[in-house]
Amino acid sequence: DAKTTQPTSMDCAEGRAANLPCNHSTISGNEYVYWYRQIHSQGPQYIIHGLKNNETNEMASLIITEDRKSSTLILPHATLRDTAVYYCIVRGDSNYQLIWGAGTKLIIKP
Amino acid sequence: DVKVTQSSRYLVKRTGEKVFLECVQDMDHENMFWYRQDPGLGLRLIYFSYDVKMKEKGDIPEGYSVSREKKERFSLILESASTNQTSMYLCASRGPSTGELFFGEGSRLTVL
């Protein structure tokens, strides 16, 4: 499984877009990029995933670079409830195991 | 709505006790997972199961065993709890189509 690198922490003002970067320079062709978040004392929550194309759902957008070596999760209008640790993970179809890094602690400020 | 339920949110046990952590999912998923999460170490996979009665060791299986007798239920067993097993334990199941993990709320175990 490819490893990912994320900033340790980030701040964002409430109502602004939060852009969370992730590097996965060793990603292989069949590995998906997944994003999860974990609010304090809760289990992680799935946000979005993608392979090559940009993806959007009701929670967020995922932008994957053309070379697939990095991606950005975008929360378009951050609220205080988006304060959490955000994890970027890559996984292939046949891989049961995920490698979870330390994630990015995102703090949304009023 | 998708649901993964862990039997206990908080447990306090004594060293040497046998501990059962239960996890039930209502999505008919084949794959289920047990993780532990410790500060500074992230989520680490203990065991996973890709079908009933099937199990595979994860990264840190020592001191743990699992049971998957029914598709919806995946149990984690600590045969003889030790203080270094004090941790947050997270159960997850995974759907076949999109592959995302669905997590329970977690069970925080303290071993005295």
Coordinates of N, CA and C in Angstrom, one line a residue:
Chain A
D1 N 0.8 -1.2 0.0 CA 0.0 0.0 0.0 C 0.9 1.2 0.0
A2 N 0.4 2.2 -0.8 CA 1.2 3.5 -0.8 C 1.0 4.2 0.5
K3 N 2.0 5.0 0.9 CA 2.0 5.8 2.1 C 1.5 7.2 1.7
T4 N 0.9 7.8 2.7 CA 0.5 9.2 2.5 C 1.2 10.1 3.4
T5 N 1.3 11.4 3.0 CA 1.8 12.4 3.9 C 0.9 13.6 3.9
Q6 N 0.5 14.0 5.2 CA -0.4 15.1 5.4 C 0.2 16.1 6.4
P7 N -0.2 17.4 6.3 CA 0.2 18.3 7.3 C -0.4 17.9 8.7
T8 N 0.4 18.2 9.7 CA -0.1 17.8 11.1 C -1.3 18.5 11.5
S9 N -1.4 19.8 11.2 CA -2.6 20.6 11.6 C -2.8 21.7 10.6
M10 N -4.1 22.2 10.7 CA -4.4 23.4 9.8 C -5.6 24.1 10.5
D11 N -5.6 25.4 10.3 CA -6.8 26.2 10.8 C -7.5 26.7 9.6
C12 N -8.8 27.0 9.8 CA -9.7 27.5 8.7 C -10.8 28.4 9.4
A13 N -11.1 29.5 8.8 CA -12.2 30.3 9.4 C -13.5 29.7 9.0
E14 N -14.4 29.8 9.9 CA -15.8 29.3 9.7 C -16.4 30.0 8.5
G15 N -17.1 29.2 7.6 CA -17.7 29.7 6.4 C -16.8 29.8 5.2
R16 N -15.5 29.6 5.4 CA -14.5 29.6 4.3 C -14.3 28.1 3.8
A17 N -13.7 28.0 2.7 CA -13.4 26.6 2.2 C -12.1 26.1 2.9
A18 N -12.2 24.9 3.3 CA -11.0 24.2 3.9 C -10.4 23.3 2.9
N19 N -9.1 23.5 2.6 CA -8.4 22.7 1.6 C -7.4 21.9 2.3
L20 N -7.6 20.6 2.3 CA -6.6 19.7 3.0 C -5.8 18.9 2.0
P21 N -4.5 19.1 2.0 CA -3.7 18.4 1.0 C -3.2 17.0 1.5
C22 N -2.9 16.2 0.5 CA -2.3 14.9 0.8 C -1.4 14.5 -0.3
N23 N -0.2 14.0 0.1 CA 0.8 13.5 -0.9 C 0.8 12.0 -0.9
H24 N 0.7 11.4 -2.0 CA 0.8 9.9 -2.2 C 1.6 9.6 -3.4
S25 N 2.9 10.0 -3.3 CA 3.7 9.9 -4.5 C 4.0 8.5 -5.0
T26 N 3.8 7.5 -4.2 CA 4.1 6.1 -4.6 C 2.8 5.3 -4.9
I27 N 1.8 6.0 -5.1 CA 0.5 5.4 -5.4 C 0.6 4.6 -6.8
S28 N 0.0 3.4 -6.8 CA 0.0 2.7 -8.0 C -1.4 2.8 -8.7
G29 N -1.4 2.3 -10.0 CA -2.5 2.6 -10.9 C -3.9 2.1 -10.4
N30 N -3.9 1.1 -9.6 CA -5.2 0.5 -9.2 C -5.6 0.9 -7.7
E31 N -4.8 1.9 -7.2 CA -5.1 2.3 -5.8 C -6.0 3.5 -5.7
Y32 N -7.0 3.4 -4.9 CA -8.0 4.5 -4.7 C -7.5 5.4 -3.6
V33 N -7.9 6.6 -3.6 CA -7.6 7.6 -2.5 C -8.9 7.7 -1.7
Y34 N -8.9 7.5 -0.4 CA -10.0 7.6 0.5 C -9.7 8.7 1.5
W35 N -10.8 9.4 1.9 CA -10.7 10.3 3.0 C -11.7 10.0 4.0
Y36 N -11.3 10.0 5.3 CA -12.1 9.8 6.4 C -11.8 11.0 7.4
R37 N -12.8 11.2 8.3 CA -12.5 12.1 9.4 C -12.9 11.5 10.7
Q38 N -12.3 12.0 11.8 CA -12.7 11.5 13.1 C -12.8 12.6 14.0
I39 N -14.1 12.8 14.5 CA -14.4 13.8 15.5 C -14.1 13.2 16.8
H40 N -13.6 14.0 17.7 CA -13.1 13.6 19.0 C -14.0 12.5 19.7
S41 N -13.4 11.4 20.1 CA -14.1 10.3 20.8 C -15.2 9.6 20.0
Q42 N -15.1 9.7 18.7 CA -16.0 8.9 17.9 C -15.2 8.1 16.9
G43 N -15.9 7.1 16.2 CA -15.2 6.3 15.2 C -15.0 7.2 14.0
P44 N -14.1 6.8 13.1 CA -13.9 7.5 11.9 C -15.1 7.5 11.0
Q45 N -15.3 8.5 10.2 CA -16.4 8.6 9.3 C -15.9 8.7 7.9
Y46 N -16.5 7.9 7.0 CA -16.1 8.0 5.5 C -16.6 9.4 5.0
I47 N -15.7 10.0 4.1 CA -16.1 11.2 3.5 C -16.3 11.0 2.0
I48 N -15.2 10.6 1.3 CA -15.2 10.5 -0.1 C -14.1 9.7 -0.6
H49 N -14.1 9.2 -1.8 CA -13.0 8.5 -2.4 C -13.0 8.7 -3.9
G50 N -11.8 8.4 -4.5 CA -11.7 8.6 -6.0 C -10.5 7.8 -6.5
L51 N -10.5 7.6 -7.8 CA -9.4 6.9 -8.5 C -8.6 7.9 -9.3
K52 N -9.2 8.5 -10.3 CA -8.5 9.4 -11.2 C -9.2 10.7 -11.3
N53 N -10.6 10.6 -11.5 CA -11.3 11.8 -11.7 C -11.7 12.5 -10.4
N54 N -11.9 13.8 -10.5 CA -12.4 14.6 -9.3 C -13.8 14.1 -8.9
E55 N -14.0 14.1 -7.7 CA -15.3 13.6 -7.2 C -15.9 14.6 -6.2
T56 N -17.3 14.7 -6.2 CA -18.0 15.5 -5.3 C -19.2 14.8 -4.7
N57 N -19.4 15.0 -3.4 CA -20.7 14.5 -2.8 C -21.2 15.6 -1.9
E58 N -22.2 15.2 -1.1 CA -22.8 16.2 -0.2 C -21.9 16.8 0.9
M59 N -20.8 16.0 1.1 CA -19.9 16.5 2.2 C -18.7 17.3 1.7
A60 N -18.2 16.9 0.6 CA -16.9 17.4 0.2 C -16.6 17.2 -1.3
S61 N -15.5 17.8 -1.8 CA -15.0 17.5 -3.1 C -13.6 17.0 -3.0
L62 N -13.2 16.1 -3.9 CA -11.9 15.5 -3.9 C -11.3 15.9 -5.3
I63 N -10.1 16.5 -5.2 CA -9.4 16.9 -6.4 C -8.1 16.0 -6.5
I64 N -7.9 15.2 -7.5 CA -6.7 14.4 -7.7 C -5.9 14.9 -8.8
T65 N -4.6 15.1 -8.6 CA -3.8 15.6 -9.7 C -3.7 14.6 -10.8
E66 N -3.3 15.1 -12.0 CA -3.3 14.3 -13.2 C -2.3 13.1 -13.0
D67 N -1.2 13.4 -12.3 CA -0.2 12.3 -12.1 C -0.6 11.4 -10.9
R68 N -1.6 11.8 -10.2 CA -2.2 11.0 -9.1 C -1.2 11.0 -7.9
K69 N -0.3 11.9 -7.8 CA 0.7 11.8 -6.7 C 0.2 12.7 -5.5
S70 N -0.8 13.4 -5.7 CA -1.3 14.2 -4.6 C -2.8 14.4 -4.8
S71 N -3.5 14.8 -3.7 CA -4.9 15.1 -3.8 C -5.2 16.2 -2.8
T72 N -6.4 16.8 -2.9 CA -6.9 17.8 -2.0 C -8.3 17.5 -1.7
L73 N -8.6 17.5 -0.4 CA -10.0 17.4 0.0 C -10.5 18.8 0.3
I74 N -11.7 19.2 -0.3 CA -12.2 20.5 -0.1 C -13.5 20.4 0.6
L75 N -13.6 21.1 1.8 CA -14.9 21.3 2.5 C -15.3 22.7 2.1
P76 N -16.4 22.9 1.3 CA -16.6 24.2 0.6 C -17.0 25.3 1.6
H77 N -17.7 25.0 2.6 CA -18.1 26.0 3.6 C -18.0 25.4 5.0
A78 N -16.8 25.6 5.5 CA -16.5 24.9 6.8 C -17.3 25.4 7.9
T79 N -17.8 24.5 8.8 CA -18.5 24.9 10.0 C -17.7 24.4 11.2
L80 N -18.1 24.9 12.4 CA -17.4 24.4 13.6 C -17.4 22.9 13.8
R81 N -18.5 22.3 13.3 CA -18.6 20.9 13.4 C -17.7 20.1 12.5
D82 N -17.0 20.8 11.6 CA -16.0 20.1 10.8 C -14.7 20.0 11.5
T83 N -14.5 20.5 12.7 CA -13.3 20.4 13.4 C -13.1 18.9 13.7
A84 N -12.0 18.3 13.2 CA -11.8 16.9 13.3 C -10.4 16.6 12.8
V85 N -10.0 15.3 13.0 CA -8.8 14.8 12.3 C -9.2 14.2 11.0
Y86 N -8.5 14.6 9.9 CA -8.8 14.1 8.6 C -7.7 13.2 8.1
Y87 N -8.1 12.0 7.7 CA -7.2 11.0 7.2 C -7.3 10.8 5.7
C88 N -6.2 10.7 5.1 CA -6.1 10.4 3.6 C -5.4 9.0 3.5
I89 N -6.0 8.1 2.8 CA -5.5 6.7 2.7 C -5.6 6.3 1.3
V90 N -4.7 5.5 0.9 CA -4.8 4.8 -0.4 C -5.0 3.3 -0.3
R91 N -5.7 2.8 -1.1 CA -6.0 1.3 -1.0 C -6.3 0.7 -2.4
G92 N -5.8 -0.4 -2.6 CA -6.1 -1.2 -3.9 C -7.4 -2.0 -3.6
D93 N -7.9 -2.5 -4.7 CA -9.2 -3.3 -4.7 C -9.0 -4.5 -3.8
S94 N -7.9 -5.2 -3.9 CA -7.7 -6.4 -3.3 C -7.1 -6.3 -1.9
N95 N -6.8 -5.1 -1.5 CA -6.1 -4.9 -0.2 C -7.1 -4.8 0.9
Y96 N -6.9 -5.7 1.9 CA -7.8 -5.6 3.1 C -7.2 -4.6 4.1
Q97 N -5.9 -4.4 4.0 CA -5.4 -3.6 5.0 C -5.2 -2.2 4.5
L98 N -5.4 -1.2 5.4 CA -5.2 0.2 5.2 C -4.1 0.7 6.1
I99 N -3.3 1.6 5.6 CA -2.3 2.2 6.5 C -2.7 3.5 6.9
W100 N -3.0 3.7 8.2 CA -3.5 5.0 8.7 C -2.4 5.8 9.2
G101 N -2.2 7.0 8.7 CA -1.2 7.9 9.2 C -1.8 8.6 10.4
A102 N -1.1 9.7 10.7 CA -1.5 10.6 11.8 C -2.6 11.5 11.5
G103 N -2.8 11.7 10.1 CA -3.9 12.6 9.7 C -3.6 14.1 9.9
T104 N -4.5 15.0 9.5 CA -4.4 16.4 9.7 C -5.5 16.8 10.7
K105 N -5.1 17.5 11.7 CA -6.0 18.0 12.7 C -6.5 19.4 12.1
L106 N -7.8 19.4 11.7 CA -8.3 20.7 11.2 C -9.2 21.4 12.3
I107 N -8.8 22.6 12.5 CA -9.5 23.4 13.5 C -10.3 24.5 12.8
I108 N -11.6 24.5 12.9 CA -12.4 25.6 12.3 C -12.6 26.7 13.4
K109 N -12.2 27.9 13.1 CA -12.3 29.0 14.0 C -13.5 29.9 13.7
P110 N -14.2 30.4 14.7 CA -15.3 31.3 14.5 C -14.9 32.6 14.0
Chain B
D1 N -30.3 3.5 7.3 CA -28.9 4.0 7.4 C -28.0 2.9 7.9
V2 N -26.8 3.0 7.4 CA -25.8 2.0 7.8 C -25.4 2.0 9.2
K3 N -25.3 0.9 9.9 CA -25.0 0.9 11.3 C -24.0 -0.2 11.7
V4 N -23.0 0.2 12.5 CA -22.1 -0.7 13.1 C -22.2 -0.4 14.6
T5 N -22.6 -1.4 15.4 CA -22.8 -1.2 16.8 C -21.8 -2.0 17.6
Q6 N -21.1 -1.3 18.5 CA -20.2 -1.9 19.4 C -20.9 -2.0 20.8
S7 N -20.7 -3.1 21.5 CA -21.5 -3.4 22.6 C -21.2 -2.5 23.8
S8 N -20.0 -2.0 24.0 CA -19.8 -1.2 25.2 C -19.0 0.0 24.8
R9 N -19.3 1.2 25.2 CA -18.6 2.4 24.9 C -17.4 2.5 25.9
Y10 N -17.6 2.1 27.1 CA -16.5 2.2 28.1 C -16.5 0.9 29.0
L11 N -15.3 0.4 29.2 CA -15.1 -0.8 30.0 C -13.9 -0.6 30.9
V12 N -14.0 -1.1 32.1 CA -12.9 -1.1 33.0 C -12.7 -2.6 33.5
K13 N -11.5 -3.1 33.3 CA -11.3 -4.5 33.6 C -10.0 -4.6 34.4
R14 N -9.8 -5.7 35.1 CA -8.6 -5.9 35.8 C -7.6 -6.8 35.0
T15 N -6.3 -6.7 35.3 CA -5.3 -7.5 34.7 C -5.6 -9.0 34.9
G16 N -5.6 -9.7 33.8 CA -5.8 -11.1 33.8 C -7.3 -11.5 33.5
E17 N -8.1 -10.6 33.5 CA -9.5 -10.9 33.1 C -9.7 -11.2 31.6
K18 N -10.7 -12.0 31.3 CA -11.0 -12.2 29.9 C -12.0 -11.1 29.5
V19 N -11.8 -10.6 28.3 CA -12.6 -9.4 27.9 C -13.2 -9.8 26.5
F20 N -14.5 -9.5 26.3 CA -15.1 -9.7 25.1 C -15.6 -8.3 24.6
L21 N -15.3 -8.0 23.3 CA -15.8 -6.8 22.7 C -16.6 -7.3 21.5
E22 N -17.9 -6.9 21.5 CA -18.8 -7.4 20.4 C -19.0 -6.2 19.4
C23 N -19.2 -6.7 18.2 CA -19.5 -5.7 17.1 C -20.5 -6.3 16.2
V24 N -21.6 -5.6 15.9 CA -22.6 -6.1 15.0 C -22.9 -5.0 13.9
Q25 N -23.0 -5.5 12.7 CA -23.3 -4.6 11.6 C -24.6 -5.1 10.9
D26 N -25.3 -4.2 10.4 CA -26.6 -4.5 9.8 C -26.7 -4.4 8.3
M27 N -25.5 -4.4 7.6 CA -25.4 -4.1 6.2 C -25.1 -5.3 5.4
D28 N -25.1 -6.5 6.0 CA -24.8 -7.7 5.2 C -23.4 -7.7 4.6
H29 N -22.5 -7.0 5.2 CA -21.1 -6.9 4.7 C -20.3 -8.2 5.0
E30 N -19.5 -8.5 4.1 CA -18.6 -9.7 4.3 C -17.4 -9.4 5.1
N31 N -16.8 -8.2 4.9 CA -15.5 -7.9 5.5 C -15.8 -7.1 6.8
M32 N -15.1 -7.5 7.9 CA -15.2 -6.8 9.1 C -13.8 -6.7 9.7
F33 N -13.5 -5.7 10.5 CA -12.2 -5.3 11.0 C -12.2 -4.9 12.5
W34 N -11.1 -5.2 13.2 CA -10.9 -4.7 14.5 C -9.6 -3.9 14.5
Y35 N -9.7 -2.6 15.0 CA -8.5 -1.8 15.1 C -8.4 -1.4 16.6
R36 N -7.2 -1.0 16.9 CA -7.0 -0.2 18.1 C -6.4 1.1 17.8
Q37 N -6.7 2.1 18.6 CA -6.2 3.4 18.3 C -5.6 4.0 19.6
D38 N -4.3 4.4 19.5 CA -3.6 4.9 20.6 C -3.0 6.3 20.2
P39 N -2.9 7.2 21.2 CA -2.3 8.5 20.8 C -0.9 8.4 20.2
G40 N -0.8 9.1 19.1 CA 0.5 9.1 18.4 C 0.8 7.9 17.6
L41 N 0.0 6.9 17.6 CA 0.2 5.6 16.9 C -0.9 5.4 15.8
G42 N -1.9 6.2 15.8 CA -3.0 6.1 14.8 C -3.7 4.8 14.9
L43 N -4.4 4.4 13.9 CA -5.2 3.2 13.9 C -4.4 2.0 13.4
R44 N -4.3 1.0 14.2 CA -3.6 -0.2 13.9 C -4.5 -1.4 13.8
L45 N -4.4 -2.2 12.8 CA -5.2 -3.4 12.5 C -4.9 -4.5 13.4
I46 N -5.8 -5.1 14.1 CA -5.6 -6.2 15.0 C -5.9 -7.5 14.2
Y47 N -7.1 -7.6 13.7 CA -7.6 -8.8 13.0 C -8.6 -8.3 12.0
F48 N -8.8 -9.1 10.9 CA -10.0 -8.8 10.0 C -10.5 -10.2 9.6
S49 N -11.7 -10.1 9.1 CA -12.5 -11.3 8.6 C -13.1 -11.0 7.3
Y50 N -12.9 -11.8 6.3 CA -13.5 -11.6 5.0 C -14.7 -12.5 4.8
D51 N -15.1 -13.3 5.7 CA -16.3 -14.1 5.6 C -16.5 -14.8 6.9
V52 N -17.7 -15.4 7.1 CA -18.0 -16.2 8.3 C -16.9 -17.2 8.5
K53 N -16.5 -17.3 9.8 CA -15.5 -18.3 10.2 C -14.1 -18.1 9.6
M54 N -13.9 -17.0 8.8 CA -12.6 -16.8 8.3 C -12.0 -15.6 9.0
K55 N -10.7 -15.6 9.3 CA -10.1 -14.5 9.9 C -8.6 -14.5 9.5
E56 N -8.1 -13.3 9.5 CA -6.7 -13.0 9.2 C -6.1 -12.1 10.2
K57 N -4.8 -12.4 10.5 CA -4.1 -11.5 11.4 C -3.8 -10.1 10.8
G58 N -3.9 -9.1 11.6 CA -3.5 -7.8 11.1 C -2.1 -7.5 11.5
D59 N -1.8 -6.3 11.9 CA -0.4 -5.9 12.2 C -0.1 -6.2 13.6
I60 N -1.1 -6.2 14.5 CA -0.8 -6.4 16.0 C -1.7 -7.4 16.6
P61 N -1.7 -8.7 16.2 CA -2.6 -9.7 16.7 C -2.3 -10.3 18.1
E62 N -1.1 -10.1 18.5 CA -0.6 -10.7 19.8 C -1.5 -10.3 20.9
G63 N -1.9 -11.3 21.7 CA -2.7 -11.0 22.9 C -4.2 -10.9 22.6
Y64 N -4.6 -11.1 21.3 CA -6.0 -11.0 20.9 C -6.4 -12.3 20.1
S65 N -7.7 -12.5 20.1 CA -8.3 -13.5 19.2 C -9.6 -13.0 18.8
V66 N -10.2 -13.6 17.7 CA -11.5 -13.1 17.2 C -12.4 -14.3 16.9
S67 N -13.7 -13.9 16.8 CA -14.7 -15.0 16.4 C -15.7 -14.4 15.5
R68 N -15.9 -15.1 14.4 CA -17.0 -14.7 13.4 C -17.8 -15.9 13.1
E69 N -18.8 -16.1 13.9 CA -19.7 -17.3 13.8 C -20.9 -16.9 12.9
K70 N -21.3 -15.6 12.9 CA -22.4 -15.2 12.0 C -21.9 -14.0 11.2
K71 N -22.4 -13.8 10.1 CA -22.0 -12.7 9.2 C -22.0 -11.3 9.8
E72 N -23.0 -11.1 10.6 CA -23.2 -9.8 11.2 C -22.4 -9.5 12.4
R73 N -21.8 -10.5 13.0 CA -21.2 -10.3 14.3 C -19.7 -10.7 14.3
F74 N -18.8 -9.8 14.8 CA -17.4 -10.0 14.8 C -16.9 -9.6 16.2
S75 N -16.4 -10.6 16.9 CA -16.0 -10.4 18.3 C -14.5 -10.4 18.5
L76 N -14.1 -9.5 19.3 CA -12.7 -9.4 19.7 C -12.5 -9.9 21.1
I77 N -11.6 -10.8 21.4 CA -11.4 -11.4 22.7 C -10.0 -11.2 23.2
L78 N -9.9 -10.7 24.4 CA -8.6 -10.6 25.1 C -8.6 -11.7 26.1
E79 N -7.8 -12.7 25.9 CA -7.9 -13.9 26.8 C -7.4 -13.6 28.2
S80 N -6.5 -12.7 28.3 CA -6.0 -12.3 29.6 C -5.5 -10.9 29.5
A81 N -6.4 -10.0 29.9 CA -6.1 -8.5 29.7 C -4.9 -8.1 30.4
S82 N -4.1 -7.2 29.7 CA -3.0 -6.6 30.4 C -3.1 -5.1 30.3
T83 N -2.3 -4.4 31.1 CA -2.4 -2.9 31.1 C -2.0 -2.3 29.8
N84 N -1.2 -2.9 29.0 CA -0.8 -2.4 27.7 C -1.9 -2.6 26.6
Q85 N -3.0 -3.2 27.0 CA -4.1 -3.3 26.1 C -5.2 -2.2 26.4
T86 N -4.9 -1.3 27.3 CA -5.7 -0.1 27.5 C -5.7 0.7 26.3
S87 N -6.8 0.9 25.7 CA -6.8 1.6 24.4 C -8.3 1.8 23.9
M88 N -8.4 2.5 22.8 CA -9.7 2.6 22.1 C -9.8 1.5 21.1
Y89 N -10.8 0.8 21.1 CA -11.0 -0.3 20.1 C -12.1 0.0 19.1
L90 N -11.8 -0.1 17.9 CA -12.8 0.3 16.8 C -13.1 -0.8 15.9
C91 N -14.3 -1.1 15.7 CA -14.8 -2.1 14.8 C -15.3 -1.4 13.5
A92 N -15.1 -2.1 12.4 CA -15.5 -1.5 11.1 C -16.0 -2.7 10.2
S93 N -16.9 -2.3 9.3 CA -17.2 -3.3 8.2 C -17.1 -2.6 6.9
R94 N -16.9 -3.4 5.9 CA -16.7 -2.8 4.5 C -17.6 -3.4 3.5
G95 N -18.2 -2.5 2.7 CA -19.1 -2.9 1.7 C -18.3 -3.3 0.4
P96 N -18.9 -4.1 -0.4 CA -18.2 -4.6 -1.6 C -18.2 -3.6 -2.7
S97 N -19.1 -2.8 -2.8 CA -19.2 -2.0 -4.0 C -18.3 -0.8 -4.0
T98 N -18.3 0.0 -3.0 CA -17.4 1.2 -3.1 C -16.2 1.1 -2.1
G99 N -16.3 0.1 -1.3 CA -15.1 -0.2 -0.4 C -14.9 0.7 0.8
E100 N -15.8 1.6 1.1 CA -15.5 2.4 2.3 C -15.8 1.6 3.5
L101 N -15.1 2.0 4.6 CA -15.3 1.4 5.9 C -16.3 2.2 6.7
F102 N -17.2 1.4 7.4 CA -18.1 2.0 8.3 C -17.7 1.6 9.7
F103 N -17.5 2.6 10.5 CA -17.0 2.3 11.9 C -18.1 2.4 12.9
G104 N -17.9 1.7 14.0 CA -18.7 1.8 15.2 C -18.2 3.0 16.0
E105 N -18.8 3.3 17.1 CA -18.5 4.5 17.9 C -17.2 4.2 18.7
G106 N -16.8 3.0 18.8 CA -15.5 2.7 19.6 C -15.8 2.2 21.0
S107 N -14.9 1.4 21.5 CA -15.0 0.9 22.9 C -13.7 1.3 23.6
R108 N -13.9 2.1 24.6 CA -12.6 2.5 25.3 C -12.4 1.6 26.5
L109 N -11.4 0.8 26.4 CA -11.1 -0.2 27.5 C -9.9 0.3 28.3
T110 N -10.1 0.2 29.6 CA -9.1 0.5 30.6 C -8.8 -0.7 31.4
V111 N -7.6 -1.2 31.4 CA -7.2 -2.4 32.2 C -6.3 -1.9 33.3
L112 N -6.8 -2.2 34.5 CA -6.1 -1.8 35.8 C -5.2 -2.8 36.3

